[in-house]
Amino acid sequence: MWRRAVSSGYICLQCRRSVAPKARWFSRAERTFCAPVLPAGKITPLQAVDLWRRHFEERGVTEPDHSSQYIIAHLLGAKTIESVEQRKLTEFLSREKTEQIWTLCTQRLSRMPVQYIIEEWDFRDLTLKMRPPVFIPRPETECSLSVLVQELVELVLADLKTATGERADAQHTCLEVGCGSGAISLSLLSCLPQLQAVALDQSQDAVDLTRENALRLGVQDRLQTHHLDVMKDPDVVFSLCSPVSALVSNPPYLFSEDLSSLEPEILKFEDPAALDGGTDGLNVIQQILTMAPKILSNHGRVYLEVDPRHPPLILHWVEANVEELRYVETRHDITGRPRFCILQKRGP
Amino acid sequence: MSRIFTSFRFVFHESWPLALRNGSCPSRSPLLRAPPAGLTYVCAAGKKDLLDLPVLNEDEFEEQFVRGSGPGGQATNKTSNCVVLKHIPTGIVVKCHQTRSVEINRKRAREIMREKLDVADKGELSEVLLKKKESVLRKQDKKKKAHENLERKKQFKEALVADSRHGNDTV
C-alpha cells in the first residue's frame, strides 16, 4: 500500500499531500518532511535494502545502493551486507528493527553522510567513532599511511640495529596537525607499539573524539591531545614535545572558492574549518611547513596530504621560503592523483 | 632481540604493497626488502596453514577504484570502496568490496588473486585445490567411520537381543 509506481508518485500519509517523484517546485523542507511510511506488514532485510535504495534514488540521494546497504547491515550487527548471514537476510524483521531502519534511513534523506548516521566508520583495520561535524577520514588517506608506516618502521629498526644500550630505547614521536577523528595518529599507534603521538586540532569536538577513539583502541597512554590552532598559536606547539621524528597532516587544503560547490554531505555536515585552506588552499600547509624545522629532529620528515594541484607549488614555495626543508618526493593516491608531499629537515 | 621481531612481524603484517604507480620507492632497510622474485610480499605469518602461493609482481596488475571523476580527497565523501584488480598477462580479474576500508579491500583482492593465480598456474597441483581435495577426503573419511560405527553398534544390539532370546529358550 505504501508502494506506488514511480511515475504516479505517492501519497505522503503524514501530510496527506500528493508528491510527484521529482517535485522540484516543493521546498527541501517539505520533501524531507515527507518521509516514506513504515510498511504495514513484515518485510525482510533484503526487501528493506531494495525499498530504501529506490527511495534514495527517487530523492536524488547519492550512492543509493551503498547507503541503504551500509545502514541496514549496521543495524543487523554487520559491517557490510555481504557479511550478513544469508538466512538472516530473508527472515522477517521485527517491528522494532524495522523502525530503527526507517529512522536511520530517513536521516540519509537529508544527505547526512552514512558515517555520521551509523556513528562509525573503518579506517584501515580500525573502527572509529564518527560524530558531526568532525571530519570523516577519506580513503585516499588510508594509503598514505602505508608509506608512513613503512618509513617509521625503518627508522625504528635502524635505531635498533645501530643500538647502544641508550639508543635502543630511543623514543620516536609523531606529531599530527588537524587530527579530526584521530584516524592517522591512532593507526600509527596501533601499528607501531614503540611510537608516541601528539595530536592537535583547532576543534574541541575533534580533540574529544580523538581521545574517545584512543580509549576505545587502548592506545591512550601513548597519545597526547591538545586543543590548539596552529594558525593562531604556533609557538605553543614548540613547547609541547621534544623534536619529533615525523610531522604528519591532512590539513584543510581546499580552495575557498570551491567550497560552495561541494556535495551537501560535506557542505551541510562537516566542519568547514577542516576543509578551507584559503584562496589557494595553502594557508595551513604553509604554516605547518614554516613551523616544521622547529618541531622536527634532524632528518625528521613531514608528510602532507594535499590537493592534486599543490605539489609543484609547495616545492617552489619551500625552496624559496624554508631553507631547512628539502622536498623529497610526491606520492600518488589510489586514483593516480598526486596527493602526498614528503619533505625532510636537513641535517646540520 | 625477540622484541624486535615481535614488533617487526606485527608491523610487517600491517604494512602492505605500496602503490608503485609513480615508480619511486623509498629506500628500504635490508630487513624489509622483498624477496628477489617479486616486488611485493604478502605476509601470511600467523595464519594456520601457510600456503606457498605465488608472489605478486605489481607491474603485472591494473587496479581500479570506483571513485568517480571528481577531485577526490577532502572534496568528496563516498562510501563505495570496491577494488578491481586485473592481472594483465592472464586477464584474471578480482573484485573486492568485502570491507569498509579500501586498503583492506586492496589487500584481500591481492590474497584472492594469489589463490587464483596459483590455481591457474599449477592446475590440479595447485595448493589451493589440493587443500580443498584434502578437506573433502577428510570429510568423506569421517562420514565413512561414523557409518561403520553405527553399523557395529547395530550389530551389537542385534546380537544382544538374539542372545537374550536364546537364553529364554533354554530356561
Short mmCIF file of C-alpha atoms in Angstrom, two decimals:
data_model
loop_
_atom_site.label_atom_id
_atom_site.label_comp_id
_atom_site.label_asym_id
_atom_site.label_seq_id
_atom_site.Cartn_x
_atom_site.Cartn_y
_atom_site.Cartn_z
CA MET A 1 0.00 0.00 0.00
CA TRP A 2 2.97 2.23 0.55
CA ARG A 3 4.27 1.24 -2.83
CA ARG A 4 3.36 3.23 -5.88
CA ALA A 5 4.74 3.23 -9.38
CA VAL A 6 7.43 5.84 -9.66
CA SER A 7 5.54 7.66 -12.39
CA SER A 8 2.48 8.25 -10.25
CA GLY A 9 4.35 9.42 -7.15
CA TYR A 10 2.89 8.57 -3.77
CA ILE A 11 0.65 9.92 -1.10
CA CYS A 12 2.51 11.07 1.94
CA LEU A 13 0.41 9.80 4.83
CA GLN A 14 1.81 12.38 7.21
CA CYS A 15 0.77 15.49 5.37
CA ARG A 16 -1.80 13.95 3.01
CA ARG A 17 -0.19 15.71 0.12
CA SER A 18 0.41 14.05 -3.22
CA VAL A 19 4.08 14.16 -4.04
CA ALA A 20 5.38 13.76 -7.58
CA PRO A 21 8.62 11.80 -7.82
CA LYS A 22 10.82 14.71 -8.86
CA ALA A 23 8.95 17.63 -7.38
CA ARG A 24 11.44 20.41 -7.81
CA TRP A 25 8.86 23.00 -7.00
CA PHE A 26 8.47 21.67 -3.46
CA SER A 27 10.85 23.15 -0.93
CA ARG A 28 13.55 20.99 0.51
CA ALA A 29 11.94 21.13 3.94
CA GLU A 30 8.69 19.75 2.60
CA ARG A 31 10.46 16.98 0.74
CA THR A 32 12.39 15.74 3.75
CA PHE A 33 9.32 16.01 5.95
CA CYS A 34 7.55 13.56 3.67
CA ALA A 35 9.50 10.52 4.79
CA PRO A 36 8.36 7.14 3.43
CA VAL A 37 5.87 5.49 5.71
CA LEU A 38 6.56 2.32 7.68
CA PRO A 39 5.25 -0.80 5.92
CA ALA A 40 2.05 -2.24 7.33
CA GLY A 41 3.22 -5.84 7.06
CA LYS A 42 6.54 -7.51 7.82
CA ILE A 43 9.49 -7.20 5.49
CA THR A 44 12.89 -8.86 5.20
CA PRO A 45 16.25 -7.07 5.26
CA LEU A 46 16.65 -7.66 1.52
CA GLN A 47 13.29 -6.06 0.86
CA ALA A 48 14.20 -3.14 3.11
CA VAL A 49 17.50 -2.64 1.27
CA ASP A 50 15.72 -2.63 -2.06
CA LEU A 51 12.96 -0.35 -0.87
CA TRP A 52 15.26 2.25 0.55
CA ARG A 53 17.57 2.09 -2.45
CA ARG A 54 14.58 3.09 -4.53
CA HIS A 55 13.55 5.82 -2.09
CA PHE A 56 17.07 7.26 -2.22
CA GLU A 57 17.13 7.09 -6.00
CA GLU A 58 13.79 8.87 -6.24
CA ARG A 59 15.05 11.64 -3.96
CA GLY A 60 18.37 12.09 -5.74
CA VAL A 61 20.39 10.87 -2.76
CA THR A 62 23.91 9.90 -3.88
CA GLU A 63 25.07 6.29 -3.56
CA PRO A 64 21.53 4.96 -3.08
CA ASP A 65 22.60 1.32 -3.02
CA HIS A 66 25.60 1.70 -0.70
CA SER A 67 23.66 3.96 1.65
CA SER A 68 20.84 1.50 2.18
CA GLN A 69 23.19 -1.49 2.41
CA TYR A 70 25.56 0.02 4.97
CA ILE A 71 22.81 1.38 7.22
CA ILE A 72 20.80 -1.82 7.26
CA ALA A 73 23.87 -4.05 7.66
CA HIS A 74 24.93 -1.93 10.62
CA LEU A 75 21.56 -2.39 12.30
CA LEU A 76 21.91 -6.14 11.76
CA GLY A 77 25.24 -6.06 13.57
CA ALA A 78 27.44 -6.37 10.50
CA LYS A 79 29.77 -4.01 8.66
CA THR A 80 28.70 -4.94 5.15
CA ILE A 81 25.57 -6.52 3.74
CA GLU A 82 27.75 -9.27 2.26
CA SER A 83 28.81 -10.36 5.72
CA VAL A 84 25.24 -10.80 6.99
CA GLU A 85 24.18 -14.48 7.10
CA GLN A 86 22.13 -15.44 4.05
CA ARG A 87 19.46 -16.87 6.31
CA LYS A 88 19.07 -13.61 8.23
CA LEU A 89 18.65 -11.60 5.04
CA THR A 90 15.43 -13.43 4.18
CA GLU A 91 13.93 -13.58 7.67
CA PHE A 92 11.27 -11.06 8.60
CA LEU A 93 12.48 -8.09 10.61
CA SER A 94 10.96 -7.33 13.99
CA ARG A 95 8.84 -4.20 14.27
CA GLU A 96 11.48 -2.58 16.41
CA LYS A 97 14.24 -3.28 13.92
CA THR A 98 12.10 -2.02 11.05
CA GLU A 99 11.50 1.22 12.91
CA GLN A 100 15.24 1.61 13.56
CA ILE A 101 15.91 1.15 9.85
CA TRP A 102 13.30 3.73 8.98
CA THR A 103 14.69 6.25 11.46
CA LEU A 104 18.25 5.99 10.22
CA CYS A 105 17.42 5.79 6.52
CA THR A 106 15.21 8.85 6.87
CA GLN A 107 18.27 10.72 8.13
CA ARG A 108 20.01 9.84 4.89
CA LEU A 109 17.26 11.68 3.03
CA SER A 110 18.67 14.89 4.49
CA ARG A 111 22.02 13.91 2.88
CA MET A 112 23.67 13.22 6.21
CA PRO A 113 26.74 11.09 5.48
CA VAL A 114 26.33 7.38 6.24
CA GLN A 115 29.33 7.57 8.57
CA TYR A 116 27.54 10.09 10.79
CA ILE A 117 24.26 8.15 10.64
CA ILE A 118 25.77 4.90 11.91
CA GLU A 119 28.23 6.87 14.05
CA GLU A 120 31.24 4.85 12.99
CA TRP A 121 33.48 4.03 10.04
CA ASP A 122 36.54 1.97 9.27
CA PHE A 123 39.99 3.30 8.56
CA ARG A 124 42.36 0.53 7.51
CA ASP A 125 41.91 -2.10 10.21
CA LEU A 126 40.47 0.26 12.81
CA THR A 127 36.84 1.02 13.51
CA LEU A 128 36.48 4.61 14.67
CA LYS A 129 33.60 6.50 16.17
CA MET A 130 32.31 9.30 13.93
CA ARG A 131 30.40 12.39 15.02
CA PRO A 132 29.41 15.56 13.16
CA PRO A 133 30.95 17.96 12.45
CA VAL A 134 34.30 16.20 12.88
CA PHE A 135 35.91 15.47 9.51
CA ILE A 136 35.36 11.96 8.17
CA PRO A 137 38.61 10.23 7.14
CA ARG A 138 38.92 9.76 3.39
CA PRO A 139 40.06 6.54 1.66
CA GLU A 140 42.95 8.40 -0.01
CA THR A 141 44.46 8.95 3.41
CA GLU A 142 44.44 5.21 4.14
CA CYS A 143 47.09 4.50 1.55
CA SER A 144 49.36 7.34 2.62
CA LEU A 145 49.60 5.59 5.96
CA SER A 146 51.27 2.60 4.33
CA VAL A 147 54.10 4.82 3.19
CA LEU A 148 54.39 6.47 6.58
CA VAL A 149 54.30 3.21 8.49
CA GLN A 150 57.00 1.75 6.24
CA GLU A 151 59.29 4.70 6.85
CA LEU A 152 58.70 4.81 10.59
CA VAL A 153 59.39 1.09 10.83
CA GLU A 154 62.69 1.60 9.05
CA LEU A 155 63.51 4.40 11.44
CA VAL A 156 62.88 2.23 14.47
CA LEU A 157 64.72 -0.75 13.02
CA ALA A 158 67.67 1.41 12.03
CA ASP A 159 67.89 2.61 15.61
CA LEU A 160 67.77 -0.89 16.97
CA LYS A 161 70.40 -2.09 14.51
CA THR A 162 72.93 0.56 15.49
CA ALA A 163 71.88 0.31 19.11
CA THR A 164 73.94 1.13 22.05
CA GLY A 165 72.06 0.48 25.27
CA GLU A 166 70.76 4.05 25.17
CA ARG A 167 69.69 4.30 21.55
CA ALA A 168 67.88 1.00 21.63
CA ASP A 169 65.21 2.60 23.81
CA ALA A 170 65.03 5.81 21.79
CA GLN A 171 61.52 7.16 21.73
CA HIS A 172 60.05 8.10 18.42
CA THR A 173 57.28 10.65 18.44
CA CYS A 174 54.94 11.67 15.68
CA LEU A 175 53.06 14.96 15.68
CA GLU A 176 49.77 15.27 13.84
CA VAL A 177 48.25 18.64 12.95
CA GLY A 178 44.50 18.51 12.47
CA CYS A 179 43.76 15.07 13.92
CA GLY A 180 39.98 15.09 13.32
CA SER A 181 38.67 11.71 14.48
CA GLY A 182 42.23 10.56 15.18
CA ALA A 183 42.46 8.24 12.18
CA ILE A 184 46.10 8.91 11.33
CA SER A 185 47.62 9.07 14.81
CA LEU A 186 45.64 6.10 16.05
CA SER A 187 46.55 3.98 13.03
CA LEU A 188 50.20 4.72 13.64
CA LEU A 189 49.95 3.97 17.34
CA SER A 190 48.26 0.64 16.75
CA CYS A 191 50.78 -0.34 14.06
CA LEU A 192 53.87 0.73 15.93
CA PRO A 193 53.95 -0.22 19.60
CA GLN A 194 57.10 1.86 20.16
CA LEU A 195 55.60 5.09 18.91
CA GLN A 196 54.38 8.08 20.90
CA ALA A 197 51.99 10.53 19.31
CA VAL A 198 50.92 14.11 19.84
CA ALA A 199 47.69 15.14 18.12
CA LEU A 200 46.39 18.69 17.70
CA ASP A 201 43.19 20.16 16.37
CA GLN A 202 41.62 23.61 16.40
CA SER A 203 38.26 21.98 17.10
CA GLN A 204 37.41 20.83 20.62
CA ASP A 205 34.97 18.33 19.11
CA ALA A 206 37.82 16.76 17.15
CA VAL A 207 40.11 16.61 20.16
CA ASP A 208 37.37 14.97 22.22
CA LEU A 209 36.58 12.43 19.51
CA THR A 210 40.27 11.54 19.03
CA ARG A 211 40.55 11.00 22.76
CA GLU A 212 37.45 8.82 22.78
CA ASN A 213 38.73 6.71 19.89
CA ALA A 214 42.12 6.36 21.56
CA LEU A 215 40.44 4.98 24.68
CA ARG A 216 38.39 2.53 22.65
CA LEU A 217 41.57 1.26 21.00
CA GLY A 218 43.57 1.16 24.20
CA VAL A 219 46.36 3.43 22.96
CA GLN A 220 45.56 6.45 25.10
CA ASP A 221 48.74 6.08 27.18
CA ARG A 222 50.92 6.84 24.18
CA LEU A 223 48.84 9.75 22.92
CA GLN A 224 48.76 13.39 23.94
CA THR A 225 45.97 15.54 22.55
CA HIS A 226 45.81 19.33 22.53
CA HIS A 227 43.16 21.80 21.52
CA LEU A 228 45.30 24.20 19.51
CA ASP A 229 45.09 26.29 16.39
CA VAL A 230 48.48 26.29 14.66
CA MET A 231 47.46 29.42 12.72
CA LYS A 232 46.95 31.38 15.95
CA ASP A 233 49.38 29.78 18.42
CA PRO A 234 52.32 28.25 16.56
CA ASP A 235 54.68 28.99 19.45
CA VAL A 236 52.70 26.90 21.90
CA VAL A 237 53.31 23.88 19.69
CA PHE A 238 57.08 24.15 20.07
CA SER A 239 56.82 23.73 23.83
CA LEU A 240 54.64 20.65 23.65
CA CYS A 241 57.19 18.00 22.93
CA SER A 242 60.84 17.48 22.17
CA PRO A 243 61.82 17.16 18.49
CA VAL A 244 59.68 14.64 16.65
CA SER A 245 60.62 12.10 14.02
CA ALA A 246 57.59 12.77 11.87
CA LEU A 247 55.13 15.59 11.35
CA VAL A 248 52.03 14.43 9.59
CA SER A 249 48.93 16.25 8.47
CA ASN A 250 45.86 16.08 6.31
CA PRO A 251 45.31 19.83 6.69
CA PRO A 252 42.38 21.78 5.23
CA TYR A 253 43.53 22.11 1.62
CA LEU A 254 40.50 23.01 -0.44
CA PHE A 255 40.44 26.29 -2.33
CA SER A 256 37.91 28.65 -0.67
CA GLU A 257 36.10 29.26 -3.95
CA ASP A 258 35.48 25.51 -4.37
CA LEU A 259 33.67 25.12 -1.09
CA SER A 260 30.27 26.23 -2.31
CA SER A 261 30.18 23.53 -4.98
CA LEU A 262 30.73 20.69 -2.54
CA GLU A 263 28.13 17.95 -2.09
CA PRO A 264 25.57 18.56 0.66
CA GLU A 265 27.09 15.64 2.59
CA ILE A 266 30.16 17.78 3.13
CA LEU A 267 28.77 21.31 2.98
CA LYS A 268 25.93 20.75 5.41
CA PHE A 269 27.54 18.41 7.90
CA GLU A 270 31.36 18.62 8.07
CA ASP A 271 33.32 21.39 9.78
CA PRO A 272 34.30 23.94 7.11
CA ALA A 273 37.42 24.76 9.13
CA ALA A 274 38.62 21.23 8.35
CA LEU A 275 38.32 21.91 4.63
CA ASP A 276 39.05 25.55 3.85
CA GLY A 277 42.71 26.14 3.03
CA GLY A 278 42.23 29.72 1.84
CA THR A 279 42.38 31.24 -1.62
CA ASP A 280 44.90 28.77 -2.96
CA GLY A 281 44.31 26.07 -0.36
CA LEU A 282 47.81 26.60 1.05
CA ASN A 283 47.27 28.66 4.20
CA VAL A 284 47.55 25.89 6.75
CA ILE A 285 50.07 23.93 4.69
CA GLN A 286 52.46 26.87 4.57
CA GLN A 287 52.09 27.46 8.27
CA ILE A 288 52.91 23.82 9.02
CA LEU A 289 55.97 23.93 6.75
CA THR A 290 57.19 27.14 8.37
CA MET A 291 56.90 25.55 11.79
CA ALA A 292 58.34 22.19 10.77
CA PRO A 293 62.07 22.91 11.22
CA LYS A 294 61.46 23.88 14.86
CA ILE A 295 59.40 20.76 15.56
CA LEU A 296 61.38 18.10 13.73
CA SER A 297 64.53 16.35 14.78
CA ASN A 298 67.35 16.38 12.20
CA HIS A 299 66.36 14.34 9.16
CA GLY A 300 62.82 14.19 10.52
CA ARG A 301 60.12 14.17 7.84
CA VAL A 302 56.91 15.99 7.02
CA TYR A 303 54.07 14.03 5.41
CA LEU A 304 51.29 16.12 3.97
CA GLU A 305 48.11 15.20 2.17
CA VAL A 306 47.28 17.95 -0.32
CA ASP A 307 45.19 18.97 -3.31
CA PRO A 308 46.49 17.47 -6.61
CA ARG A 309 47.45 20.97 -7.78
CA HIS A 310 49.68 21.63 -4.78
CA PRO A 311 52.88 19.54 -5.08
CA PRO A 312 54.76 21.76 -7.57
CA LEU A 313 53.52 24.88 -5.77
CA ILE A 314 54.76 23.53 -2.45
CA LEU A 315 58.10 22.53 -3.92
CA HIS A 316 58.78 26.01 -5.20
CA TRP A 317 57.46 27.73 -2.12
CA VAL A 318 59.63 25.65 0.20
CA GLU A 319 62.72 26.26 -1.90
CA ALA A 320 62.10 29.98 -1.64
CA ASN A 321 60.92 30.19 1.97
CA VAL A 322 62.02 27.30 4.16
CA GLU A 323 65.68 26.67 3.65
CA GLU A 324 65.87 23.98 6.33
CA LEU A 325 63.43 21.73 4.47
CA ARG A 326 64.23 19.61 1.45
CA TYR A 327 61.44 18.42 -0.83
CA VAL A 328 61.87 14.65 -1.06
CA GLU A 329 59.09 13.36 -3.28
CA THR A 330 55.45 13.37 -4.33
CA ARG A 331 53.38 10.23 -3.91
CA HIS A 332 50.18 9.44 -5.72
CA ASP A 333 46.91 8.22 -4.28
CA ILE A 334 44.94 5.14 -5.30
CA THR A 335 43.37 7.02 -8.21
CA GLY A 336 46.74 8.12 -9.53
CA ARG A 337 46.43 11.76 -8.47
CA PRO A 338 49.47 13.46 -6.90
CA ARG A 339 48.34 13.58 -3.30
CA PHE A 340 51.17 13.35 -0.77
CA CYS A 341 54.21 15.50 -0.27
CA ILE A 342 57.18 14.24 1.68
CA LEU A 343 59.77 16.72 2.89
CA GLN A 344 62.77 16.33 5.14
CA LYS A 345 64.61 18.55 7.55
CA ARG A 346 68.20 18.90 6.51
CA GLY A 347 70.85 17.76 8.95
CA PRO A 348 73.48 20.09 10.48
CA MET B 1 66.17 -9.34 20.30
CA SER B 2 62.74 -11.01 20.50
CA ARG B 3 61.22 -7.58 20.98
CA ILE B 4 62.43 -6.51 17.56
CA PHE B 5 60.88 -9.46 15.86
CA THR B 6 57.60 -9.15 17.65
CA SER B 7 57.19 -5.60 16.53
CA PHE B 8 58.71 -6.29 13.12
CA ARG B 9 56.30 -9.06 12.35
CA PHE B 10 53.39 -7.14 13.76
CA VAL B 11 54.21 -4.13 11.66
CA PHE B 12 55.04 -6.10 8.57
CA HIS B 13 51.71 -7.83 8.74
CA GLU B 14 50.07 -4.43 8.67
CA SER B 15 52.25 -2.73 6.08
CA TRP B 16 51.29 -3.77 2.65
CA PRO B 17 52.03 -3.35 -1.00
CA LEU B 18 53.00 0.22 -1.85
CA ALA B 19 51.23 1.83 -4.76
CA LEU B 20 54.04 1.79 -7.25
CA ARG B 21 52.32 3.96 -9.80
CA ASN B 22 54.79 6.76 -9.60
CA GLY B 23 57.61 4.30 -9.83
CA SER B 24 59.53 5.64 -6.88
CA CYS B 25 60.11 3.61 -3.79
CA PRO B 26 61.61 4.75 -0.53
CA SER B 27 64.91 3.09 0.20
CA ARG B 28 64.29 0.04 2.30
CA SER B 29 66.27 -1.50 5.06
CA PRO B 30 67.60 -4.99 4.28
CA LEU B 31 65.20 -6.50 6.78
CA LEU B 32 62.23 -5.20 4.81
CA ARG B 33 63.45 -5.84 1.30
CA ALA B 34 61.14 -8.13 -0.60
CA PRO B 35 62.37 -11.47 -1.97
CA PRO B 36 64.02 -11.03 -5.39
CA ALA B 37 61.29 -12.91 -7.27
CA GLY B 38 58.72 -10.19 -6.79
CA LEU B 39 58.24 -6.62 -5.82
CA THR B 40 55.78 -7.22 -3.05
CA TYR B 41 55.37 -9.81 -0.41
CA VAL B 42 52.10 -10.66 1.18
CA CYS B 43 52.99 -11.71 4.68
CA ALA B 44 50.97 -14.71 5.76
CA ALA B 45 52.67 -15.09 9.11
CA GLY B 46 50.30 -16.00 11.86
CA LYS B 47 47.93 -17.88 9.60
CA LYS B 48 47.42 -21.51 10.50
CA ASP B 49 48.11 -23.08 7.14
CA LEU B 50 50.92 -21.25 5.45
CA LEU B 51 50.45 -21.73 1.75
CA ASP B 52 53.25 -21.45 -0.71
CA LEU B 53 51.41 -19.08 -3.02
CA PRO B 54 52.98 -17.08 -5.83
CA VAL B 55 54.47 -13.70 -5.03
CA LEU B 56 52.74 -10.87 -6.84
CA ASN B 57 54.58 -8.57 -9.22
CA GLU B 58 52.77 -5.22 -9.02
CA ASP B 59 53.87 -4.30 -12.55
CA GLU B 60 51.60 -7.00 -13.92
CA PHE B 61 48.49 -5.52 -12.37
CA GLU B 62 45.99 -2.82 -13.12
CA GLU B 63 43.97 -1.54 -10.23
CA GLN B 64 40.73 0.39 -10.41
CA PHE B 65 38.60 2.09 -7.80
CA VAL B 66 35.05 3.20 -8.32
CA ARG B 67 35.56 6.75 -7.11
CA GLY B 68 34.21 8.92 -9.87
CA SER B 69 35.89 11.68 -11.81
CA GLY B 70 35.80 14.46 -9.21
CA PRO B 71 38.85 15.80 -7.37
CA GLY B 72 38.58 13.25 -4.59
CA GLY B 73 40.20 13.72 -1.21
CA GLN B 74 38.53 16.28 1.05
CA ALA B 75 36.22 17.40 -1.76
CA THR B 76 34.38 14.08 -1.85
CA ASN B 77 32.76 11.81 0.67
CA LYS B 78 31.93 8.50 -0.90
CA THR B 79 31.38 5.19 0.85
CA SER B 80 31.94 2.97 -2.19
CA ASN B 81 35.37 1.39 -1.98
CA CYS B 82 35.25 -1.52 -4.38
CA VAL B 83 38.66 -2.57 -5.67
CA VAL B 84 39.05 -4.18 -9.06
CA LEU B 85 42.37 -5.89 -9.64
CA LYS B 86 43.28 -7.19 -13.07
CA HIS B 87 46.22 -9.45 -13.83
CA ILE B 88 47.26 -8.31 -17.28
CA PRO B 89 49.12 -11.42 -18.52
CA THR B 90 46.27 -13.85 -17.72
CA GLY B 91 43.30 -11.48 -17.79
CA ILE B 92 42.16 -12.72 -14.38
CA VAL B 93 40.03 -10.10 -12.60
CA VAL B 94 39.31 -9.94 -8.89
CA LYS B 95 36.69 -7.64 -7.43
CA CYS B 96 36.65 -6.98 -3.72
CA HIS B 97 34.30 -4.92 -1.56
CA GLN B 98 34.29 -7.16 1.49
CA THR B 99 35.12 -4.43 3.99
CA ARG B 100 34.56 -0.72 4.59
CA SER B 101 38.27 0.03 4.21
CA VAL B 102 39.73 0.47 0.76
CA GLU B 103 43.20 -0.58 1.93
CA ILE B 104 41.90 -3.81 3.44
CA ASN B 105 39.95 -4.46 0.23
CA ARG B 106 43.14 -3.98 -1.77
CA LYS B 107 44.91 -6.44 0.50
CA ARG B 108 42.13 -9.01 0.24
CA ALA B 109 41.93 -8.59 -3.53
CA ARG B 110 45.61 -9.49 -3.69
CA GLU B 111 45.13 -12.51 -1.45
CA ILE B 112 42.30 -13.76 -3.65
CA MET B 113 44.38 -13.03 -6.73
CA ARG B 114 47.28 -15.07 -5.37
CA GLU B 115 44.98 -18.06 -4.92
CA LYS B 116 43.52 -17.68 -8.39
CA LEU B 117 46.96 -17.35 -9.95
CA ASP B 118 48.07 -20.43 -8.09
CA VAL B 119 45.15 -22.42 -9.47
CA ALA B 120 45.70 -21.04 -12.95
CA ASP B 121 49.38 -21.73 -12.77
CA LYS B 122 49.54 -25.17 -11.27
CA GLY B 123 46.15 -26.57 -12.26
CA GLU B 124 45.41 -29.71 -10.30
CA LEU B 125 48.67 -29.42 -8.46
CA SER B 126 47.71 -26.02 -7.07
CA GLU B 127 47.97 -25.94 -3.29
CA VAL B 128 44.58 -24.30 -3.05
CA LEU B 129 42.93 -27.17 -4.89
CA LEU B 130 44.96 -29.79 -3.04
CA LYS B 131 43.85 -28.34 0.28
CA LYS B 132 40.24 -28.40 -0.85
CA LYS B 133 40.59 -32.00 -2.01
CA GLU B 134 42.18 -32.93 1.29
CA SER B 135 39.36 -31.40 3.25
CA VAL B 136 36.76 -33.17 1.10
CA LEU B 137 38.56 -36.51 1.59
CA ARG B 138 38.78 -35.91 5.32
CA LYS B 139 35.04 -35.30 5.48
CA GLN B 140 34.33 -38.42 3.44
CA ASP B 141 36.59 -40.41 5.73
CA LYS B 142 34.80 -39.09 8.79
CA LYS B 143 31.42 -39.98 7.35
CA LYS B 144 32.60 -43.47 6.49
CA LYS B 145 33.90 -44.05 10.03
CA ALA B 146 30.72 -42.72 11.59
CA HIS B 147 28.67 -45.01 9.38
CA GLU B 148 30.84 -48.01 10.29
CA ASN B 149 30.46 -47.23 13.99
CA LEU B 150 26.72 -47.08 13.63
CA GLU B 151 26.71 -50.43 11.85
CA ARG B 152 28.82 -52.02 14.55
CA LYS B 153 26.52 -50.73 17.27
CA LYS B 154 23.51 -52.03 15.39
CA GLN B 155 25.03 -55.47 15.02
CA PHE B 156 26.00 -55.49 18.70
CA LYS B 157 22.46 -54.68 19.75
CA GLU B 158 21.02 -57.35 17.47
CA ALA B 159 23.47 -59.85 18.91
CA LEU B 160 22.37 -58.96 22.44
CA VAL B 161 18.72 -59.38 21.57
CA ALA B 162 19.43 -62.73 19.89
CA ASP B 163 21.39 -63.89 22.96
CA SER B 164 18.68 -63.00 25.43
CA ARG B 165 16.06 -64.80 23.34
CA HIS B 166 18.26 -67.84 23.17
CA GLY B 167 18.75 -67.63 26.94
CA ASN B 168 14.97 -67.53 27.49
CA ASP B 169 14.56 -70.57 25.35
CA THR B 170 16.98 -72.57 27.37
CA VAL B 171 15.44 -71.62 30.72
#
